[in-house]
CSV table of C-alpha atoms in Angstrom, one decimal:
chain,number,residue,atom,x,y,z
E,1,UNK,CA,-30.8,13.6,3.2
E,2,UNK,CA,-29.8,15.8,6.2
E,3,UNK,CA,-26.5,15.0,7.7
E,4,UNK,CA,-24.9,16.0,11.0
E,5,UNK,CA,-21.8,18.3,10.7
E,6,UNK,CA,-19.6,15.7,12.3
E,7,UNK,CA,-20.6,12.9,9.9
E,8,UNK,CA,-18.4,9.8,9.8
E,9,UNK,CA,-17.2,8.5,6.4
E,10,UNK,CA,-16.2,5.0,5.4
E,11,UNK,CA,-12.9,5.7,3.5
E,12,UNK,CA,-11.6,3.0,1.2
E,13,UNK,CA,-8.3,3.0,-0.6
E,14,UNK,CA,-4.9,1.2,-0.4
E,15,UNK,CA,-3.7,2.4,-3.8
E,16,UNK,CA,-0.3,1.3,-5.1
E,17,UNK,CA,0.1,-1.2,-2.2
E,18,UNK,CA,0.0,1.4,0.5
E,19,UNK,CA,-2.8,1.2,3.1
E,20,UNK,CA,-4.7,4.5,3.3
E,21,UNK,CA,-5.8,6.0,6.6
E,22,UNK,CA,-9.4,6.8,7.1
E,23,UNK,CA,-10.2,10.4,6.7
E,24,UNK,CA,-12.8,11.7,9.2
E,25,UNK,CA,-14.8,14.9,9.3
E,26,UNK,CA,-14.0,17.3,12.1
E,27,UNK,CA,-16.2,19.8,13.9
E,28,UNK,CA,-16.4,22.2,10.9
E,29,UNK,CA,-17.9,19.5,8.7
E,30,UNK,CA,-14.9,19.3,6.3
E,31,UNK,CA,-13.2,16.0,5.7
E,32,UNK,CA,-9.7,15.8,7.2
E,33,UNK,CA,-8.2,14.4,4.0
E,34,UNK,CA,-10.3,15.0,0.9
E,35,UNK,CA,-8.0,13.3,-1.6
E,36,UNK,CA,-9.8,14.5,-4.8
E,37,UNK,CA,-6.5,15.6,-6.2
E,38,UNK,CA,-3.0,15.4,-4.9
E,39,UNK,CA,-1.5,18.5,-6.4
E,40,UNK,CA,1.8,19.2,-4.8
E,41,UNK,CA,4.2,22.1,-5.2
E,42,UNK,CA,7.6,21.0,-6.3
E,43,UNK,CA,10.3,20.9,-3.7
E,44,UNK,CA,13.6,22.8,-3.7
E,45,UNK,CA,17.2,21.7,-3.7
E,46,UNK,CA,17.3,18.7,-6.0
E,47,UNK,CA,20.2,16.4,-5.1
E,48,UNK,CA,21.0,15.3,-8.7
E,49,UNK,CA,24.0,13.2,-8.0
E,50,UNK,CA,22.2,10.7,-5.7
E,51,UNK,CA,19.1,10.7,-7.9
E,52,UNK,CA,21.0,10.0,-11.1
E,53,UNK,CA,22.9,7.2,-9.4
E,54,UNK,CA,19.7,5.6,-8.3
E,55,UNK,CA,18.4,5.8,-11.9
E,56,UNK,CA,21.6,4.3,-13.3
E,57,UNK,CA,22.7,7.5,-14.9
E,58,UNK,CA,26.2,9.0,-14.8
E,59,UNK,CA,26.9,10.8,-11.6
E,60,UNK,CA,27.9,14.1,-13.0
E,61,UNK,CA,25.2,16.0,-14.8
E,62,UNK,CA,25.8,18.1,-17.8
E,63,UNK,CA,27.0,21.7,-17.2
E,64,UNK,CA,24.5,23.1,-19.6
E,65,UNK,CA,21.6,25.0,-18.1
E,66,UNK,CA,18.5,26.7,-19.3
E,67,UNK,CA,17.8,30.3,-18.6
E,68,UNK,CA,15.1,32.9,-19.2
E,69,UNK,CA,15.7,35.2,-22.1
E,70,UNK,CA,18.0,38.1,-21.9
E,71,UNK,CA,15.4,40.3,-20.1
E,72,UNK,CA,14.9,37.7,-17.4
E,73,UNK,CA,11.2,38.2,-17.7
E,74,UNK,CA,9.0,36.2,-15.3
E,75,UNK,CA,7.2,33.1,-16.7
E,76,UNK,CA,3.8,33.4,-18.2
E,77,UNK,CA,3.3,29.6,-18.3
E,78,UNK,CA,3.3,26.7,-15.9
E,79,UNK,CA,3.4,22.9,-15.8
E,80,UNK,CA,0.8,20.4,-14.6
E,81,UNK,CA,2.8,17.2,-14.3
E,82,UNK,CA,1.3,13.7,-13.8
E,83,UNK,CA,3.4,11.4,-11.6
E,84,UNK,CA,2.9,7.7,-12.5
E,85,UNK,CA,4.1,7.0,-16.0
E,86,UNK,CA,5.6,10.5,-16.4
E,87,UNK,CA,8.0,10.9,-13.4
E,88,UNK,CA,8.0,7.4,-12.0
E,89,UNK,CA,7.1,3.8,-12.8
E,90,UNK,CA,6.1,2.3,-9.4
E,91,UNK,CA,9.0,3.0,-7.1
E,92,UNK,CA,11.5,3.6,-9.9
E,93,UNK,CA,12.2,7.1,-11.2
E,94,UNK,CA,12.1,7.6,-15.0
E,95,UNK,CA,15.6,8.9,-16.0
E,96,UNK,CA,14.1,11.6,-18.2
E,97,UNK,CA,12.3,13.1,-15.2
E,98,UNK,CA,15.7,13.9,-13.6
E,99,UNK,CA,16.8,15.7,-16.8
E,100,UNK,CA,13.5,17.5,-16.9
E,101,UNK,CA,13.9,18.8,-13.4
E,102,UNK,CA,17.4,19.9,-14.1
E,103,UNK,CA,15.9,22.2,-16.6
E,104,UNK,CA,13.1,23.3,-14.4
E,105,UNK,CA,15.3,24.2,-11.4
E,106,UNK,CA,17.8,27.0,-11.3
E,107,UNK,CA,21.3,26.9,-9.7
E,108,UNK,CA,19.8,28.0,-6.4
E,109,UNK,CA,17.5,25.1,-6.3
E,110,UNK,CA,14.4,27.2,-7.1
E,111,UNK,CA,11.8,26.4,-9.7
E,112,UNK,CA,12.1,28.6,-12.8
E,113,UNK,CA,8.4,28.3,-13.6
E,114,UNK,CA,5.4,27.3,-11.5
E,115,UNK,CA,5.0,23.5,-11.3
E,116,UNK,CA,2.2,21.5,-9.8
E,117,UNK,CA,1.9,17.7,-9.6
E,118,UNK,CA,-1.6,16.5,-10.6
E,119,UNK,CA,-2.2,12.8,-9.8
E,120,UNK,CA,-5.3,10.7,-9.2
E,121,UNK,CA,-3.5,8.7,-6.6
E,122,UNK,CA,-5.1,10.7,-3.8
E,123,UNK,CA,-5.1,8.1,-1.0
E,124,UNK,CA,-2.1,9.6,0.7
E,125,UNK,CA,-1.6,13.0,2.5
E,126,UNK,CA,0.1,15.7,0.6
E,127,UNK,CA,3.1,15.8,3.0
E,128,UNK,CA,3.7,12.1,2.7
E,129,UNK,CA,3.4,12.1,-1.1
E,130,UNK,CA,5.8,15.1,-1.3
E,131,UNK,CA,8.3,13.1,0.8
E,132,UNK,CA,7.9,10.0,-1.3
E,133,UNK,CA,8.3,11.9,-4.6
E,134,UNK,CA,11.3,13.9,-3.2
E,135,UNK,CA,13.1,10.7,-2.2
E,136,UNK,CA,12.6,9.2,-5.7
E,137,UNK,CA,13.8,12.4,-7.4
E,138,UNK,CA,16.6,12.7,-4.9
E,139,UNK,CA,15.6,16.1,-3.6
E,140,UNK,CA,14.8,17.7,-0.3
E,141,UNK,CA,11.4,17.1,1.0
E,142,UNK,CA,9.2,19.3,-0.5
E,143,UNK,CA,-9.5,8.4,13.9
E,144,UNK,CA,-11.6,7.3,16.3
E,145,UNK,CA,-12.0,3.7,17.6
E,146,UNK,CA,-15.8,3.9,18.1
E,147,UNK,CA,-18.0,3.7,15.0
E,148,UNK,CA,-21.3,5.6,15.0
E,149,UNK,CA,-23.5,5.3,12.0
E,150,UNK,CA,-21.6,5.8,8.8
E,151,UNK,CA,-22.9,8.8,6.8
E,152,UNK,CA,-21.1,8.3,3.5
E,153,UNK,CA,-18.5,6.4,1.5
E,154,UNK,CA,-15.3,8.2,0.3
E,155,UNK,CA,-13.3,6.2,-2.3
E,156,UNK,CA,-9.7,7.3,-2.4
E,157,UNK,CA,-8.1,4.5,-4.5
E,158,UNK,CA,-8.2,0.9,-5.4
E,159,UNK,CA,-7.7,-1.4,-2.4
E,160,UNK,CA,-5.3,-4.3,-2.0
E,161,UNK,CA,-8.0,-6.9,-1.2
E,162,UNK,CA,-10.8,-5.9,-3.5
E,163,UNK,CA,-13.3,-8.6,-2.3
E,164,UNK,CA,-13.1,-7.4,1.3
E,165,UNK,CA,-13.6,-3.8,0.5
E,166,UNK,CA,-16.4,-4.5,-2.0
E,167,UNK,CA,-18.2,-6.5,0.6
E,168,UNK,CA,-17.7,-3.8,3.3
E,169,UNK,CA,-19.0,-1.0,1.0
E,170,UNK,CA,-22.0,-3.1,0.0
E,171,UNK,CA,-22.7,-3.8,3.7
E,172,UNK,CA,-22.7,-0.1,4.4
E,173,UNK,CA,-24.9,0.9,1.5
E,174,UNK,CA,-27.4,-1.9,2.0
E,175,UNK,CA,-27.7,-1.2,5.7
E,176,UNK,CA,-27.9,2.6,5.4
E,177,UNK,CA,-24.7,3.0,7.4
E,178,UNK,CA,-25.3,0.5,10.1
E,179,UNK,CA,-23.8,-2.8,8.9
E,180,UNK,CA,-24.0,-4.3,12.3
E,181,UNK,CA,-27.8,-4.0,12.4
E,182,UNK,CA,-28.9,-4.8,8.9
E,183,UNK,CA,-32.1,-3.8,7.1
E,184,UNK,CA,-34.8,-5.9,5.6
E,185,UNK,CA,-35.2,-3.4,2.6
E,186,UNK,CA,-32.1,-1.7,1.2
E,187,UNK,CA,-32.6,2.1,1.1
E,188,UNK,CA,-32.7,4.0,-2.2
E,189,UNK,CA,-31.3,6.5,-2.8
E,190,UNK,CA,-28.4,5.1,-0.9
E,191,UNK,CA,-25.8,6.9,1.2
E,192,UNK,CA,-23.6,9.5,-0.6
E,193,UNK,CA,-20.7,7.9,-2.4
E,194,UNK,CA,-17.7,10.1,-3.6
E,195,UNK,CA,-14.9,8.8,-5.8
E,196,UNK,CA,-11.6,10.7,-6.3
E,197,UNK,CA,-10.0,8.6,-9.0
E,198,UNK,CA,-11.6,7.4,-12.3
E,199,UNK,CA,-8.5,5.9,-14.0
E,200,UNK,CA,-9.2,2.5,-15.5
E,201,UNK,CA,-5.5,1.7,-15.9
E,202,UNK,CA,-2.2,3.0,-14.6
E,203,UNK,CA,1.4,2.1,-15.2
E,204,UNK,CA,3.9,0.7,-12.7
E,205,UNK,CA,7.0,-1.5,-13.1
E,206,UNK,CA,5.1,-4.3,-14.9
E,207,UNK,CA,5.1,-4.4,-18.7
E,208,UNK,CA,1.3,-4.3,-18.9
E,209,UNK,CA,-0.9,-1.5,-17.4
E,210,UNK,CA,-2.4,-2.3,-13.9
E,211,UNK,CA,-6.0,-2.1,-12.9
E,212,UNK,CA,-6.8,1.4,-11.5
E,213,UNK,CA,-9.5,2.7,-9.3
E,214,UNK,CA,-11.8,3.1,-12.2
E,215,UNK,CA,-11.8,-0.7,-12.5
E,216,UNK,CA,-12.7,-1.0,-8.9
E,217,UNK,CA,-15.6,1.4,-9.4
E,218,UNK,CA,-16.7,-0.7,-12.4
E,219,UNK,CA,-16.8,-3.8,-10.1
E,220,UNK,CA,-18.7,-1.9,-7.4
E,221,UNK,CA,-21.3,-0.6,-9.8
E,222,UNK,CA,-21.9,-4.0,-11.4
E,223,UNK,CA,-22.3,-5.7,-7.9
E,224,UNK,CA,-24.7,-3.0,-6.7
E,225,UNK,CA,-26.7,-3.3,-9.9
E,226,UNK,CA,-26.8,-7.1,-9.7
E,227,UNK,CA,-27.8,-7.2,-6.0
E,228,UNK,CA,-30.4,-4.4,-5.9
E,229,UNK,CA,-31.5,-4.0,-9.5
E,230,UNK,CA,-30.7,-0.3,-9.2
E,231,UNK,CA,-27.9,1.9,-10.4
E,232,UNK,CA,-25.2,3.0,-8.0
E,233,UNK,CA,-25.2,6.8,-7.8
E,234,UNK,CA,-22.3,9.1,-7.0
E,235,UNK,CA,-22.5,12.3,-5.0
E,236,UNK,CA,-19.4,13.5,-6.7
E,237,UNK,CA,-16.7,12.2,-9.2
E,238,UNK,CA,-13.3,14.0,-9.0
E,239,UNK,CA,-9.8,13.5,-10.1
E,240,UNK,CA,-8.7,13.7,-13.8
E,241,UNK,CA,-10.4,14.2,-16.2
E,242,UNK,CA,-12.7,16.3,-14.0
E,243,UNK,CA,-12.6,20.0,-14.7
E,244,UNK,CA,-12.7,20.7,-11.0
E,245,UNK,CA,-9.3,19.0,-10.6
E,246,UNK,CA,-7.8,21.3,-13.2
E,247,UNK,CA,-9.4,24.3,-11.7
E,248,UNK,CA,-7.8,23.5,-8.3
E,249,UNK,CA,-4.4,22.8,-10.0
E,250,UNK,CA,-4.6,26.1,-11.8
E,251,UNK,CA,-5.3,27.9,-8.5
E,252,UNK,CA,-2.2,26.3,-7.0
E,253,UNK,CA,-0.1,27.4,-10.1
E,254,UNK,CA,-1.4,31.0,-9.5
E,255,UNK,CA,-0.6,31.0,-5.8
E,256,UNK,CA,2.8,29.5,-6.5
E,257,UNK,CA,3.6,32.3,-8.9
E,258,UNK,CA,2.4,35.0,-6.5
E,259,UNK,CA,4.6,33.6,-3.7
E,260,UNK,CA,7.7,33.9,-6.0
E,261,UNK,CA,6.8,37.4,-6.9
E,262,UNK,CA,6.1,36.7,-10.6
E,263,UNK,CA,3.6,39.5,-11.4
E,264,UNK,CA,2.8,38.4,-14.9
E,265,UNK,CA,-0.3,36.3,-15.0
E,266,UNK,CA,0.0,32.6,-16.0
E,267,UNK,CA,-1.7,32.5,-19.4
E,268,UNK,CA,-0.8,29.0,-20.6
E,269,UNK,CA,-0.8,25.7,-18.9
E,270,UNK,CA,1.0,22.6,-20.3
E,271,UNK,CA,-0.4,19.3,-19.0
E,272,UNK,CA,2.0,16.4,-19.3
E,273,UNK,CA,0.6,12.9,-18.9
E,274,UNK,CA,0.8,9.3,-20.0
E,275,UNK,CA,-2.9,8.3,-20.1
E,276,UNK,CA,-4.9,9.4,-23.0
E,277,UNK,CA,-8.2,9.0,-21.2
E,278,UNK,CA,-7.3,10.7,-18.0
E,279,UNK,CA,-4.5,13.1,-18.7
E,280,UNK,CA,-5.1,14.1,-22.4
E,281,UNK,CA,-8.9,14.0,-22.1
E,282,UNK,CA,-8.9,16.1,-18.9
E,283,UNK,CA,-6.4,18.7,-20.3
E,284,UNK,CA,-8.4,19.1,-23.5
E,285,UNK,CA,-11.7,19.3,-21.6
E,286,UNK,CA,-10.2,22.0,-19.4
E,287,UNK,CA,-8.9,23.8,-22.5
E,288,UNK,CA,-12.4,23.8,-23.9
E,289,UNK,CA,-13.7,25.2,-20.6
E,290,UNK,CA,-11.1,28.0,-20.7
E,291,UNK,CA,-11.9,28.9,-24.3
E,292,UNK,CA,-15.6,29.1,-23.5
E,293,UNK,CA,-14.9,31.1,-20.4
E,294,UNK,CA,-12.7,33.6,-22.4
E,295,UNK,CA,-15.5,34.2,-24.9
E,296,UNK,CA,-18.7,33.7,-23.0
E,297,UNK,CA,-17.8,33.7,-19.3
E,298,UNK,CA,-17.3,30.7,-17.0
E,299,UNK,CA,-19.9,28.0,-17.6
E,300,UNK,CA,-21.8,26.5,-14.8
E,301,UNK,CA,-20.3,23.3,-13.3
E,302,UNK,CA,-23.4,22.3,-11.4
E,303,UNK,CA,-24.3,22.2,-7.7
E,304,UNK,CA,-21.6,21.3,-5.2
E,305,UNK,CA,-18.7,22.5,-7.4
E,306,UNK,CA,-16.0,24.7,-5.7
E,307,UNK,CA,-16.3,28.4,-6.0
E,308,UNK,CA,-13.2,29.9,-7.6
E,309,UNK,CA,-11.9,32.8,-5.5
E,310,UNK,CA,-11.1,34.8,-8.6
E,311,UNK,CA,-11.6,34.5,-12.3
E,312,UNK,CA,-9.2,32.3,-14.2
E,313,UNK,CA,-6.3,34.1,-15.8
E,314,UNK,CA,-5.3,31.1,-17.9
E,315,UNK,CA,-6.4,31.1,-21.5
E,316,UNK,CA,-5.3,27.6,-22.7
E,317,UNK,CA,-4.3,24.2,-21.4
E,318,UNK,CA,-2.1,22.3,-23.9
E,319,UNK,CA,-2.0,18.5,-23.6
E,320,UNK,CA,1.3,16.7,-24.0
E,321,UNK,CA,1.3,12.9,-24.1
E,322,UNK,CA,4.5,10.9,-23.2
E,323,UNK,CA,5.3,7.4,-24.1
E,324,UNK,CA,6.8,6.2,-20.8
E,325,UNK,CA,3.6,5.0,-19.2
E,326,UNK,CA,0.1,3.7,-20.2
E,327,UNK,CA,0.5,5.0,-23.8
E,328,UNK,CA,3.3,3.3,-25.8
E,329,UNK,CA,3.2,3.5,-29.6
E,330,UNK,CA,5.7,0.7,-29.9
E,331,UNK,CA,3.5,-1.7,-28.0
E,332,UNK,CA,-0.1,-0.6,-28.7
E,333,UNK,CA,-2.5,-1.4,-25.8
E,334,UNK,CA,-6.3,-1.1,-25.6
E,335,UNK,CA,-6.0,2.7,-25.7
E,336,UNK,CA,-5.3,2.4,-29.5
E,337,UNK,CA,-8.1,2.4,-32.1
E,338,UNK,CA,-9.4,-1.0,-33.0
E,339,UNK,CA,-8.4,-2.7,-36.3
E,340,UNK,CA,-10.2,-1.3,-39.3
E,341,UNK,CA,-10.0,2.3,-38.2
E,342,UNK,CA,-12.7,2.3,-35.6
E,343,UNK,CA,-12.9,4.4,-32.5
E,344,UNK,CA,-10.8,3.4,-29.6
E,345,UNK,CA,-12.6,1.8,-26.6
E,346,UNK,CA,-13.9,4.2,-24.0
E,347,UNK,CA,-11.8,3.9,-20.8
E,348,UNK,CA,-13.6,6.7,-19.0
E,349,UNK,CA,-16.1,6.4,-16.3
E,350,UNK,CA,-19.7,5.4,-16.9
E,351,UNK,CA,-21.0,8.9,-16.1
E,352,UNK,CA,-18.7,10.8,-18.4
E,353,UNK,CA,-19.7,11.7,-21.9
E,354,UNK,CA,-17.3,10.3,-24.5
E,355,UNK,CA,-15.8,12.7,-27.1
E,356,UNK,CA,-13.1,10.9,-29.1
E,357,UNK,CA,-11.5,14.1,-30.2
E,358,UNK,CA,-10.6,15.0,-26.6
E,359,UNK,CA,-8.3,12.0,-26.5
E,360,UNK,CA,-6.0,13.5,-29.2
E,361,UNK,CA,-3.0,15.1,-27.6
E,362,UNK,CA,-1.7,18.4,-28.9
E,363,UNK,CA,1.8,16.9,-28.8
E,364,UNK,CA,3.2,13.4,-28.5
E,365,UNK,CA,6.8,13.2,-27.2
E,366,UNK,CA,9.0,10.4,-25.9
E,367,UNK,CA,9.2,11.5,-22.2
E,368,UNK,CA,8.8,14.4,-19.8
E,369,UNK,CA,12.3,15.7,-20.6
E,370,UNK,CA,11.3,16.2,-24.3
E,371,UNK,CA,8.0,17.8,-23.1
E,372,UNK,CA,9.9,20.4,-21.0
E,373,UNK,CA,12.2,21.1,-23.9
E,374,UNK,CA,9.3,21.5,-26.3
E,375,UNK,CA,7.5,23.9,-24.0
E,376,UNK,CA,10.7,26.0,-23.5
E,377,UNK,CA,11.2,26.2,-27.3
E,378,UNK,CA,7.6,27.3,-27.8
E,379,UNK,CA,7.9,29.9,-25.0
E,380,UNK,CA,11.2,31.2,-26.3
E,381,UNK,CA,13.2,30.0,-23.3
E,382,UNK,CA,16.5,29.1,-25.2
E,383,UNK,CA,19.3,26.9,-24.2
E,384,UNK,CA,22.5,28.8,-23.2
């Protein structure tokens, strides 16, 4: 379906209780806020005393510090850190995250290795998310009123009032972008729908996991099927565990290392997350992609995928699962295998192929601080 370069998009998403602003395409045809992944470079100058106090930790941190080996060689690895369930639970910082960043930042407040935050909560601008995260960690901060015909639906995150958003999206799809006019026969194929978050569950302050954007998609798909008798189609699915998300994060890692003057290529990525279906599955899927690319060349990702500006230097992506979020071995949830040794339920999106082996993390640790220490040991970055 041909679309004008200044297409208007219906943007839905008020994830984590925050109302998202609508992103609108500008003259060059690119959306103002894509939101397929919020991958943020870590900020400098961590104010540990205030942050530790907010987390209920002693005000004076340990005098111990981590350093590169004797030769002070540049890092050849980087971190892809999830946020919810790894660094924070809702609006409360996980104490281990403060300890982890104490190891990741040198005495000048600079990162010792490249770090990128990879989160599916993409309904907030990068700058705003950086400010929010910086405040929680106690660090220095890293539309029009007229409505022409809507050309597509961009889903950024689960809304606050699901029934209102579900009704609005259905109105747009069934009316072919003109809900005020209405149509006798709903069009099919319908307007393009893009979703940037497939997480069925996520972890906040509550003891039980909360419904994520993947649950909202499930509702939308069921309603569309029930009303029209046809299957809801997606123009694109992004966010973890999509390979495109990890490609973008890897590119940010590379650019971060170049800005710091670290000439050695980043060969290893360590992806730390709390959700077996999104974080572990995505990291392992990307690891498979890197392994295949190393031996056979980069496989095709299909039409519409981003073109990498240069070949990937990374050779592996190691998954590390923490127990501070969705996954908790002391209180098994529905991510665990069913009784009798059967396969765990599939929490991924309808359009993803399920491979149980990809849900098995390379390492399981208590928290992100243990994850950082594990990686430093494996990479020979000893404690002074």
